[in-house]
Coordinates of C-alpha atoms in Angstrom, one line a residue:
Chain A
X1 CA -9.3 -10.1 -25.0
X2 CA -9.8 -13.1 -23.4
X3 CA -7.4 -13.9 -20.2
X4 CA -7.7 -17.0 -18.0
X5 CA -5.9 -16.6 -14.6
X6 CA -5.2 -19.6 -12.7
X7 CA -6.4 -19.5 -8.7
X8 CA -5.7 -21.9 -6.2
X9 CA -7.2 -22.7 -3.4
X10 CA -4.5 -23.3 -0.2
X11 CA -4.1 -23.5 3.1
X12 CA -4.0 -20.5 5.1
X13 CA -0.2 -19.9 5.7
X14 CA -1.4 -18.0 9.0
X15 CA -2.1 -21.6 10.5
X16 CA 0.1 -24.5 10.7
X17 CA 0.0 -26.5 8.0
X18 CA -0.5 -30.5 7.6
X19 CA 0.4 -33.3 4.9
X20 CA -2.2 -36.1 5.2
X21 CA -3.5 -39.4 3.8
X22 CA -1.5 -42.1 2.0
X23 CA -0.2 -39.8 -0.7
X24 CA 1.0 -37.2 1.9
X25 CA -1.0 -34.3 0.5
X26 CA -1.8 -31.0 1.4
X27 CA -4.6 -30.9 4.0
X28 CA -6.9 -28.4 2.6
X29 CA -9.1 -27.3 5.5
X30 CA -9.1 -24.0 6.4
X31 CA -8.1 -22.7 2.8
X32 CA -7.9 -19.3 1.2
X33 CA -7.4 -18.1 -2.3
X34 CA -3.7 -18.1 -2.9
X35 CA -2.4 -14.7 -1.9
X36 CA 0.2 -14.8 -4.8
X37 CA -2.8 -15.4 -7.4
X38 CA -4.1 -12.0 -6.3
X39 CA -1.4 -10.2 -8.4
X40 CA -2.4 -12.1 -11.7
X41 CA -6.0 -11.5 -11.1
X42 CA -5.3 -7.9 -10.3
X43 CA -3.1 -7.8 -13.7
X44 CA -5.8 -9.3 -15.7
X45 CA -8.6 -7.1 -14.6
X46 CA -6.3 -4.0 -15.3
X47 CA -5.4 -5.2 -18.9
X48 CA -9.2 -5.8 -19.3
X49 CA -10.4 -2.4 -17.6
X50 CA -7.9 -0.5 -20.2
X51 CA -9.6 -2.1 -23.1
X52 CA -12.9 -1.1 -21.9
X53 CA -14.0 -3.9 -19.5
X54 CA -16.5 -6.7 -20.0
X55 CA -18.4 -4.3 -22.3
X56 CA -15.8 -4.1 -24.9
X57 CA -15.6 -7.9 -25.0
X58 CA -12.7 -8.4 -22.9
X59 CA -13.2 -11.8 -20.6
X60 CA -11.1 -12.9 -17.2
X61 CA -11.8 -16.5 -16.2
X62 CA -10.8 -17.7 -13.0
X63 CA -10.0 -21.3 -13.4
X64 CA -9.1 -23.3 -10.4
X65 CA -8.3 -27.1 -10.2
X66 CA -9.1 -28.9 -6.6
X67 CA -11.9 -30.5 -4.6
X68 CA -15.4 -28.8 -3.9
X69 CA -13.5 -26.3 -1.4
X70 CA -11.5 -24.7 -4.4
X71 CA -14.7 -23.0 -6.0
X72 CA -14.1 -20.6 -2.8
X73 CA -10.9 -19.4 -4.6
X74 CA -13.1 -18.8 -7.9
X75 CA -15.9 -17.3 -5.7
X76 CA -13.5 -14.4 -4.1
X77 CA -12.0 -14.0 -7.9
X78 CA -15.4 -13.3 -9.3
X79 CA -16.0 -10.9 -6.1
X80 CA -12.7 -9.4 -7.0
X81 CA -14.0 -9.0 -10.6
X82 CA -13.2 -11.9 -12.5
X83 CA -16.2 -12.2 -15.2
X84 CA -16.6 -15.9 -15.0
X85 CA -15.1 -19.2 -13.4
X86 CA -14.3 -22.3 -14.4
X87 CA -14.0 -25.5 -11.6
X88 CA -12.2 -28.6 -12.7
X89 CA -12.9 -31.2 -10.0
X90 CA -12.7 -34.9 -10.0
X91 CA -11.9 -37.3 -7.4
X92 CA -9.2 -38.7 -9.8
X93 CA -7.2 -35.7 -9.7
X94 CA -6.2 -36.1 -6.0
X95 CA -2.6 -36.2 -5.3
X96 CA -1.6 -34.9 -8.7
X97 CA 1.7 -33.8 -9.1
X98 CA 3.2 -30.6 -11.2
X99 CA 2.8 -32.9 -14.3
X100 CA -0.4 -34.5 -14.0
X101 CA -1.5 -30.7 -12.7
X102 CA -0.1 -29.2 -15.7
X103 CA -1.7 -32.0 -18.1
X104 CA -5.1 -31.3 -16.6
X105 CA -5.2 -27.5 -16.9
X106 CA -3.5 -27.6 -20.1
X107 CA -6.7 -29.5 -21.2
X108 CA -9.0 -27.1 -19.2
X109 CA -7.8 -24.2 -21.1
X110 CA -7.9 -25.5 -24.5
X111 CA -11.3 -26.7 -23.4
X112 CA -11.9 -22.9 -22.4
X113 CA -10.6 -21.8 -25.8
X114 CA -13.1 -24.0 -27.7
X115 CA -15.4 -21.0 -28.3
X116 CA -12.8 -18.1 -28.9
X117 CA -9.0 -18.4 -28.4
X118 CA -7.4 -17.4 -25.2
X119 CA -4.9 -14.6 -25.9
X120 CA -3.4 -14.9 -22.4
X121 CA -3.0 -17.2 -19.2
X122 CA -1.9 -15.4 -16.2
X123 CA -0.7 -17.2 -12.7
X124 CA 1.4 -16.1 -9.5
X125 CA 4.7 -16.8 -9.3
X126 CA 4.6 -19.9 -7.2
X127 CA 1.5 -21.5 -5.4
X128 CA 2.0 -20.8 -1.4
X129 CA 1.7 -24.5 -0.9
X130 CA 3.7 -26.6 -3.1
X131 CA 5.9 -23.8 -4.0
X132 CA 7.6 -25.5 -6.9
X133 CA 7.1 -22.9 -9.7
X134 CA 6.6 -25.6 -12.1
X135 CA 3.2 -25.7 -13.2
X136 CA 3.5 -22.3 -15.3
X137 CA 6.5 -23.6 -17.3
X138 CA 4.8 -27.0 -17.6
X139 CA 1.5 -25.3 -18.9
X140 CA 3.4 -23.2 -21.4
X141 CA 5.2 -26.3 -22.7
X142 CA 2.4 -28.0 -23.1
X143 CA 0.3 -25.3 -24.7
X144 CA 3.4 -24.7 -26.9
X145 CA 3.2 -20.7 -25.8
X146 CA 6.0 -18.3 -25.2
X147 CA 6.3 -18.2 -21.2
X148 CA 7.3 -14.8 -19.4
X149 CA 7.9 -15.7 -15.5
X150 CA 8.6 -13.5 -12.8
X151 CA 7.1 -10.5 -14.2
X152 CA 7.3 -7.3 -12.3
X153 CA 5.6 -5.3 -15.2
X154 CA 3.5 -6.1 -17.9
X155 CA 1.8 -4.5 -20.8
X156 CA 0.0 -5.7 -23.8
X157 CA 0.6 -3.6 -26.9
X158 CA -1.3 -5.3 -29.8
X159 CA 0.2 -8.7 -30.5
X160 CA 3.2 -8.2 -28.4
X161 CA 3.8 -8.6 -24.5
X162 CA 6.3 -6.7 -22.8
X163 CA 7.4 -7.4 -19.2
X164 CA 10.1 -6.7 -16.7
X165 CA 12.0 -9.6 -14.9
X166 CA 13.9 -9.0 -12.2
X167 CA 16.8 -11.2 -11.2
X168 CA 19.7 -11.2 -8.7
X169 CA 22.2 -9.8 -10.8
X170 CA 20.0 -8.0 -13.5
X171 CA 17.0 -6.8 -14.7
X172 CA 15.7 -8.0 -17.9
X173 CA 13.0 -6.8 -20.2
X174 CA 11.1 -9.8 -22.0
X175 CA 9.1 -9.7 -25.2
X176 CA 6.7 -12.4 -26.3
X177 CA 3.9 -12.8 -28.9
X178 CA 0.1 -13.5 -28.0
X179 CA -0.9 -16.1 -27.2
X180 CA 1.5 -16.2 -24.1
X181 CA 1.6 -17.5 -20.7
X182 CA 2.9 -14.7 -18.1
X183 CA 3.3 -15.3 -14.2
X184 CA 3.6 -12.3 -12.1
X185 CA 5.2 -11.5 -8.9
X186 CA 4.3 -9.6 -6.0
X187 CA 5.8 -6.3 -7.1
X188 CA 3.8 -6.0 -10.1
X189 CA 0.6 -4.2 -8.7
X190 CA -1.4 -3.6 -5.4
X191 CA -4.2 -6.5 -5.8
X192 CA -7.9 -4.5 -4.9
X193 CA -10.3 -5.6 -2.3
X194 CA -14.0 -6.9 -3.0
X195 CA -16.4 -4.1 -2.6
X196 CA -20.0 -4.7 -1.7
X197 CA -20.8 -3.9 -5.5
X198 CA -18.2 -6.6 -6.6
X199 CA -20.2 -9.1 -3.9
X200 CA -23.3 -8.6 -5.3
X201 CA -22.3 -8.8 -8.8
X202 CA -20.3 -12.1 -8.0
X203 CA -23.6 -14.1 -7.2
X204 CA -24.8 -13.8 -10.9
X205 CA -21.8 -14.8 -12.7
X206 CA -21.5 -18.1 -14.1
X207 CA -18.9 -21.0 -12.6
X208 CA -18.6 -23.8 -15.5
X209 CA -18.2 -27.0 -13.4
X210 CA -15.5 -29.2 -15.2
X211 CA -15.0 -32.9 -14.8
X212 CA -12.1 -35.1 -16.8
X213 CA -14.6 -36.3 -19.1
X214 CA -15.4 -33.0 -20.3
X215 CA -11.8 -31.8 -21.0
X216 CA -10.8 -35.0 -22.3
X217 CA -8.3 -36.5 -20.0
X218 CA -8.5 -40.1 -18.7
X219 CA -8.2 -40.5 -15.2
X220 CA -5.1 -42.7 -15.4
X221 CA -3.2 -39.7 -16.7
X222 CA -3.7 -37.5 -13.7
X223 CA -3.9 -37.8 -9.8
X224 CA -1.5 -40.5 -8.1
X225 CA -1.7 -42.6 -11.0
X226 CA -0.8 -40.3 -13.6
X227 CA 2.0 -38.3 -11.5
X228 CA 5.5 -38.7 -12.5
X229 CA 6.9 -38.3 -8.9
X230 CA 5.6 -39.8 -5.7
X231 CA 6.1 -38.9 -2.2
X232 CA 7.2 -41.7 -0.2
X233 CA 7.8 -40.3 3.4
X234 CA 7.0 -37.2 5.4
X235 CA 7.7 -36.5 8.6
X236 CA 7.1 -33.5 10.7
X237 CA 9.9 -31.6 11.7
X238 CA 10.4 -31.5 15.4
X239 CA 9.3 -27.6 16.2
X240 CA 12.3 -25.6 17.0
X241 CA 12.4 -24.7 21.1
X242 CA 13.6 -21.5 22.3
X243 CA 17.1 -21.4 23.2
X244 CA 18.9 -18.7 25.9
X245 CA 17.2 -15.3 25.8
X246 CA 18.9 -12.4 27.6
X247 CA 17.9 -9.0 28.1
X248 CA 20.6 -6.3 27.1
X249 CA 22.3 -4.8 30.2
X250 CA 24.9 -3.1 28.0
X251 CA 26.9 -6.0 26.8
X252 CA 24.4 -8.4 24.9
X253 CA 26.5 -7.7 21.5
X254 CA 29.7 -9.0 23.1
X255 CA 27.7 -12.2 24.5
X256 CA 26.4 -12.2 20.9
X257 CA 29.9 -12.7 19.7
X258 CA 30.9 -15.2 22.6
X259 CA 27.6 -17.3 21.5
X260 CA 28.9 -17.1 17.8
X261 CA 32.6 -18.1 18.7
X262 CA 31.5 -21.1 20.8
X263 CA 29.1 -22.3 18.0
X264 CA 32.2 -21.9 15.5
X265 CA 30.6 -19.3 13.2
X266 CA 32.8 -16.7 13.3
Chain B
X1 CA 27.0 -47.5 -15.0
X2 CA 24.4 -45.3 -14.0
X3 CA 24.8 -41.8 -15.6
X4 CA 23.9 -38.3 -14.5
X5 CA 24.0 -35.2 -16.1
X6 CA 24.7 -31.7 -14.8
X7 CA 23.4 -28.7 -16.2
X8 CA 25.3 -25.6 -15.8
X9 CA 23.9 -22.3 -17.0
X10 CA 26.9 -20.2 -18.2
X11 CA 29.8 -21.3 -15.8
X12 CA 31.7 -18.1 -16.1
X13 CA 35.1 -17.5 -15.4
X14 CA 35.3 -19.8 -12.1
X15 CA 32.8 -22.5 -10.9
X16 CA 30.2 -21.4 -8.8
X17 CA 30.2 -23.9 -5.2
X18 CA 26.8 -25.0 -6.2
X19 CA 27.9 -26.4 -9.6
X20 CA 30.7 -28.4 -7.6
X21 CA 28.0 -29.5 -5.4
X22 CA 25.9 -31.0 -8.2
X23 CA 29.1 -32.8 -9.6
X24 CA 29.4 -34.5 -6.0
X25 CA 26.0 -35.3 -6.3
X26 CA 26.3 -36.4 -9.8
X27 CA 29.3 -39.1 -8.8
X28 CA 27.7 -40.6 -5.9
X29 CA 25.0 -41.7 -8.5
X30 CA 27.4 -42.9 -11.0
X31 CA 29.0 -41.6 -13.9
X32 CA 29.0 -37.7 -14.2
X33 CA 28.7 -35.3 -17.3
X34 CA 28.1 -31.8 -17.8
X35 CA 26.1 -29.8 -20.1
X36 CA 26.7 -26.2 -20.3
X37 CA 26.0 -23.3 -22.3
X38 CA 27.9 -19.9 -22.8
X39 CA 31.7 -19.5 -22.8
X40 CA 34.1 -22.1 -21.3
X41 CA 37.3 -20.9 -19.8
X42 CA 40.2 -23.5 -20.0
X43 CA 40.4 -23.2 -15.9
X44 CA 36.7 -24.1 -16.0
X45 CA 37.3 -26.9 -18.1
X46 CA 39.8 -28.2 -15.8
X47 CA 38.1 -27.7 -12.7
X48 CA 35.0 -29.7 -14.1
X49 CA 37.4 -32.5 -15.3
X50 CA 39.3 -32.5 -11.6
X51 CA 35.7 -32.9 -10.4
X52 CA 35.1 -36.0 -12.7
X53 CA 33.1 -34.9 -15.4
X54 CA 33.8 -37.7 -17.9
X55 CA 31.9 -35.6 -20.8
X56 CA 31.3 -31.9 -21.6
X57 CA 28.4 -31.0 -23.5
X58 CA 28.0 -27.8 -25.2
X59 CA 25.4 -26.4 -27.6
X60 CA 25.6 -25.6 -31.3
X61 CA 24.1 -22.6 -30.9
X62 CA 25.1 -19.4 -29.4
X63 CA 22.2 -17.4 -28.7
X64 CA 20.6 -19.5 -26.1
X65 CA 21.1 -16.4 -23.8
X66 CA 19.0 -14.1 -25.6
X67 CA 15.5 -15.7 -24.6
X68 CA 13.8 -17.1 -21.3
X69 CA 14.4 -20.7 -20.3
X70 CA 12.5 -22.2 -23.2
X71 CA 15.7 -23.1 -25.9
X72 CA 17.8 -24.0 -22.9
X73 CA 15.3 -27.0 -21.8
X74 CA 15.3 -28.1 -25.7
X75 CA 19.1 -28.1 -25.8
X76 CA 19.3 -29.7 -22.6
X77 CA 16.6 -32.4 -23.7
X78 CA 19.1 -33.1 -26.4
X79 CA 21.8 -33.6 -24.5
X80 CA 20.2 -36.0 -22.1
X81 CA 19.6 -38.0 -25.3
X82 CA 22.8 -38.2 -26.2
X83 CA 24.4 -38.9 -22.8
X84 CA 21.6 -41.8 -21.9
X85 CA 21.5 -39.8 -18.2
X86 CA 18.9 -41.3 -15.9
X87 CA 19.3 -38.4 -13.7
X88 CA 19.3 -34.6 -14.4
X89 CA 20.9 -32.1 -11.7
X90 CA 20.4 -28.6 -12.1
X91 CA 20.3 -25.5 -9.9
X92 CA 17.6 -24.6 -7.6
X93 CA 17.5 -21.1 -8.9
X94 CA 13.8 -20.0 -10.4
X95 CA 15.4 -20.3 -14.2
X96 CA 16.9 -23.8 -13.0
X97 CA 13.6 -25.1 -11.9
X98 CA 11.7 -23.6 -15.1
X99 CA 14.0 -25.1 -17.3
X100 CA 13.8 -28.5 -15.2
X101 CA 9.8 -27.8 -15.2
X102 CA 10.0 -28.0 -19.3
X103 CA 12.2 -30.7 -19.7
X104 CA 10.2 -32.8 -17.4
X105 CA 7.2 -32.3 -20.2
X106 CA 9.7 -32.9 -22.9
X107 CA 11.1 -36.0 -21.6
X108 CA 8.0 -37.4 -19.8
X109 CA 10.4 -37.4 -16.5
X110 CA 9.2 -36.7 -13.3
X111 CA 10.8 -33.0 -11.6
X112 CA 11.5 -32.9 -8.2
X113 CA 12.6 -29.3 -6.6
X114 CA 14.0 -27.9 -3.5
X115 CA 16.1 -31.1 -3.1
X116 CA 18.5 -31.0 -0.3
X117 CA 19.8 -34.5 -0.5
X118 CA 20.1 -37.3 -2.8
X119 CA 20.5 -41.1 -2.2
X120 CA 22.3 -43.4 -4.6
X121 CA 19.4 -45.1 -5.2
X122 CA 17.9 -41.8 -6.5
X123 CA 15.6 -40.7 -3.8
X124 CA 15.6 -37.2 -3.1
X125 CA 15.4 -35.7 0.3
X126 CA 13.4 -32.2 0.8
X127 CA 11.8 -30.0 3.2
X128 CA 8.3 -28.7 2.7
X129 CA 5.7 -26.5 3.8
X130 CA 8.2 -24.0 4.7
X131 CA 10.4 -26.2 6.6
X132 CA 7.5 -27.7 8.8
X133 CA 8.0 -31.5 7.1
X134 CA 11.0 -33.5 5.9
X135 CA 9.7 -35.7 2.7
X136 CA 11.1 -38.1 0.5
X137 CA 10.0 -38.6 -3.0
X138 CA 11.3 -40.4 -5.9
X139 CA 10.7 -40.0 -9.6
X140 CA 8.7 -42.8 -11.1
X141 CA 10.1 -42.1 -14.7
X142 CA 13.0 -43.3 -16.9
X143 CA 14.7 -40.3 -16.0
X144 CA 14.3 -38.2 -12.8
X145 CA 14.9 -34.1 -13.3
X146 CA 15.9 -32.6 -9.8
X147 CA 16.8 -29.1 -8.7
X148 CA 19.1 -28.8 -5.5
X149 CA 19.5 -26.2 -3.3
X150 CA 22.9 -24.9 -2.5
X151 CA 24.9 -25.9 0.6
X152 CA 23.2 -29.3 0.6
X153 CA 26.3 -31.3 0.4
X154 CA 30.2 -31.1 0.7
X155 CA 32.0 -31.1 -2.1
X156 CA 34.4 -33.6 -2.5
X157 CA 36.7 -34.1 -5.3
X158 CA 37.6 -37.5 -6.9
X159 CA 41.2 -39.1 -6.1
X160 CA 42.0 -38.9 -9.9
X161 CA 41.2 -36.1 -12.4
X162 CA 39.1 -36.9 -15.6
X163 CA 40.1 -35.7 -19.3
X164 CA 36.6 -35.0 -20.5
X165 CA 35.5 -35.6 -24.1
X166 CA 33.9 -32.3 -25.4
X167 CA 30.7 -33.0 -27.3
X168 CA 28.6 -30.7 -29.4
X169 CA 24.8 -31.2 -29.1
X170 CA 22.8 -29.5 -32.0
X171 CA 20.1 -27.5 -30.7
X172 CA 16.8 -28.3 -32.4
X173 CA 15.9 -25.8 -35.1
X174 CA 12.8 -24.9 -33.5
X175 CA 14.0 -24.4 -30.1
X176 CA 13.3 -20.4 -30.2
X177 CA 10.9 -20.4 -32.3
X178 CA 8.2 -19.7 -29.3
X179 CA 10.4 -18.5 -26.8
X180 CA 10.0 -15.1 -25.2
X181 CA 12.9 -13.1 -26.2
X182 CA 15.2 -10.9 -23.8
X183 CA 15.5 -7.1 -25.5
X184 CA 16.9 -5.7 -22.8
X185 CA 19.3 -5.9 -19.7
X186 CA 20.3 -3.6 -17.2
X187 CA 22.8 -5.2 -15.1
X188 CA 22.1 -4.2 -10.8
X189 CA 25.2 -2.8 -8.8
X190 CA 27.1 -5.6 -7.3
X191 CA 26.7 -5.6 -3.6
X192 CA 30.1 -7.3 -2.9
X193 CA 27.8 -9.5 -0.6
X194 CA 27.3 -12.9 -1.3
X195 CA 24.0 -14.0 -3.1
X196 CA 21.5 -14.5 -0.3
X197 CA 19.9 -17.7 -1.2
X198 CA 23.4 -19.4 -1.3
X199 CA 25.1 -17.3 1.6
X200 CA 26.2 -19.1 4.8
X201 CA 25.2 -16.2 7.0
X202 CA 22.3 -13.9 6.7
X203 CA 21.7 -10.9 8.6
X204 CA 18.2 -9.9 8.1
X205 CA 16.0 -6.7 9.3
X206 CA 12.7 -5.7 9.6
X207 CA 10.1 -2.9 10.7
X208 CA 12.8 -2.4 13.9
X209 CA 15.3 -0.8 11.8
X210 CA 13.1 1.7 11.2
X211 CA 14.6 2.7 7.7
X212 CA 18.4 2.4 8.6
X213 CA 19.9 -0.7 7.3
X214 CA 23.4 0.7 8.1
X215 CA 24.1 -1.1 11.3
X216 CA 23.1 -4.5 9.7
X217 CA 25.0 -4.3 6.5
X218 CA 28.3 -3.6 9.0
X219 CA 27.4 -6.6 10.5
X220 CA 26.7 -8.7 7.7
X221 CA 30.2 -7.3 5.9
X222 CA 32.0 -8.4 9.2
X223 CA 30.3 -11.8 9.1
X224 CA 31.2 -12.4 5.3
X225 CA 27.2 -12.8 5.1
X226 CA 24.6 -11.3 3.3
X227 CA 21.7 -8.9 3.8
X228 CA 18.3 -10.1 3.9
X229 CA 14.9 -8.2 4.9
X230 CA 11.2 -8.6 6.0
X231 CA 8.6 -7.9 3.7
X232 CA 7.5 -5.0 6.1
X233 CA 11.0 -3.5 5.5
X234 CA 10.8 -3.8 1.6
X235 CA 7.2 -2.7 1.6
X236 CA 8.3 0.3 3.5
X237 CA 10.8 1.1 0.7
X238 CA 13.7 0.7 2.9
X239 CA 15.6 -1.9 0.9
X240 CA 15.1 -3.4 -2.2
X241 CA 12.7 -6.3 -2.8
X242 CA 15.5 -8.5 -3.9
X243 CA 16.4 -8.6 -0.3
X244 CA 13.3 -10.1 0.8
X245 CA 12.9 -13.3 2.9
X246 CA 9.9 -15.1 3.7
X247 CA 6.8 -16.6 2.4
X248 CA 6.6 -14.5 -0.7
X249 CA 10.5 -13.6 -0.9
X250 CA 13.4 -15.9 -0.6
X251 CA 13.8 -19.0 1.3
X252 CA 17.3 -19.2 2.6
X253 CA 19.0 -22.2 4.9
X254 CA 22.1 -20.4 5.9
X255 CA 24.3 -21.9 9.0
X256 CA 23.6 -18.9 10.8
X257 CA 20.7 -16.3 10.5
X258 CA 20.4 -13.1 12.6
X259 CA 17.0 -11.8 12.7
X260 CA 17.0 -7.8 13.9
X261 CA 14.1 -5.8 14.6
X262 CA 11.6 -8.5 13.1
X263 CA 8.8 -10.0 15.1
X264 CA 8.6 -13.2 13.7
X265 CA 5.3 -13.4 12.0
X266 CA 4.7 -16.9 10.4
X267 CA 5.4 -15.6 6.8
X268 CA 9.0 -14.7 7.6
X269 CA 9.3 -17.5 9.7
X270 CA 8.4 -19.7 6.8
X271 CA 11.6 -18.3 5.1
X272 CA 14.1 -19.1 7.6
X273 CA 13.7 -21.8 9.7
X274 CA 15.6 -24.5 8.1
X275 CA 18.5 -22.2 9.2
X276 CA 20.9 -24.0 11.4
X277 CA 21.2 -21.6 14.0
X278 CA 18.8 -18.5 14.5
X279 CA 19.8 -15.2 16.5
X280 CA 17.2 -13.0 17.2
X281 CA 17.3 -9.1 18.6
X282 CA 14.1 -7.7 19.2
X283 CA 13.2 -4.8 21.8
X284 CA 9.8 -6.4 22.4
X285 CA 9.9 -9.5 24.6
X286 CA 6.5 -11.1 23.2
X287 CA 7.9 -11.4 19.7
X288 CA 7.4 -14.7 18.0
X289 CA 10.6 -15.0 17.0
X290 CA 12.0 -15.8 20.2
X291 CA 10.1 -18.8 20.1
X292 CA 12.2 -20.7 17.6
X293 CA 15.6 -18.5 18.1
X294 CA 18.6 -20.5 19.6
X295 CA 19.9 -17.2 20.9
X296 CA 17.6 -14.1 21.5
X297 CA 18.5 -10.9 22.7
X298 CA 15.4 -8.4 24.3
X299 CA 17.3 -5.1 23.5
X300 CA 17.7 -2.0 20.9
X301 CA 19.3 -3.2 18.0
X302 CA 20.9 0.0 17.4
X303 CA 23.1 -0.7 20.5
X304 CA 23.6 -4.5 20.2
X305 CA 24.2 -4.6 16.5
X306 CA 27.4 -2.2 16.3
X307 CA 28.8 -3.5 19.6
X308 CA 28.6 -7.0 18.1
X309 CA 30.3 -5.7 15.0
X310 CA 33.0 -3.8 16.7
X311 CA 33.8 -6.9 18.9
X312 CA 34.1 -9.2 15.7
X313 CA 36.8 -6.7 14.4
X314 CA 38.4 -6.9 17.4
X315 CA 38.7 -10.6 17.5
X316 CA 39.3 -11.0 13.9
X317 CA 42.1 -8.0 14.0

């Protein structure tokens, strides 16, 4: 089985995050592998291992698009257990919106499928920076794949993907035929940590460096030029300031209700 | 006149407030039309008319709900073509965003999600990086696709109702060919509370509830609000994942957010800092949540919350 997992290098949400530059793009200093992608990687590794792993010809490729630093997200994925990596990096990609990102990633996945077809594309439910959730659905549309999004469980039986998908009002069982694109939630598994053996093994694993020329995409189709949306203004929201803080002296519940009444919230 | 098309996925027996909000925005952009799927009740059709819908598009196929979003996007693309709409408005739900995503590729249209306001010229307002920035964005394409968060505008109806024309849209024959099929559905028991992402009031609990959400449920019910939880509480198995607010859960933007027994680590703050008013109750005076609370109580939630619930009930008589 050949699985491509999308991994994204995102600003660490533990710290303040910033928009920067003329296109108001996210500042990627202090970035890490997006936490939500770890679940997709774990799901891929479990599917591979259940089929005998790399020895039985299973492949898990960690694909990332982004500037030089994005290679760190791939390296971490290799340490955790991905068999190889692919890093799509090109100055012209800077400032790509979801449409341009999905166009470039679709071309990269076609490139990776040149020697043998890709059976499954796995992604997290959203990135922890842009949070639009648009890219998985747009990739599926561009690649002509059935999409199963927000999977909280995933099985592959022969040529069939079976997943559970939790909505607010109901939980669905969803089926699609391979090849397919599946995005997974943080409920699907418990991602493993890289161990010492994994960290050593990662050093020998291959990371394919890809440019737009390699994947046959024109610079005008991506980046700010190829994006279908433009961020025109960005303003840092004034930080919230603390209001009244009281210590309960036996009547704080009543004081709370008085506050709510004064705010016309009752 | 500019045209805007609102997509309503299964309007049901009564229109949701969020659908009426989309119609209000659509009318501010020009002539408003609606594309729906599923059954259309007479009173829903009348409500769409009284909110200014000029045309009601329905799909020729009735099995769109048997699949995940792809066939709905194919139908909607055909409806956009038939209507000549320059703006398409959808709900900012998981399904709404995915239909928007696929529609964007089909129509080569720019898609903007998490929208909280739309100007007459199509400029969309949104908040990004967990509410730390507000941005304006615009589609650079002939058609713009926007998904709008609930509670973004006040619902307004035009002075005169319209009698919408009904038009059936042929769903492309290959719409379901490569789509994931829904083979089983388990309804979840209804809590009777408003949906978390749409609620005007949210009462959320964290590690400090120590497994007992009972007092928070009672407060939520007294206020007519929804119940939420931090990741610590859902990971502990005290409450379902559906209730999780924060970075990996649901983003909420209510009028009032009451946080009880939640320390306010950054991921939790990320999900709720666009709330209008924040109240925090926590035993630990050092909790970061107090840095952003409009009203903070250092105290035991098991004493403060029931007392507040009793007082609210007393006042509401």
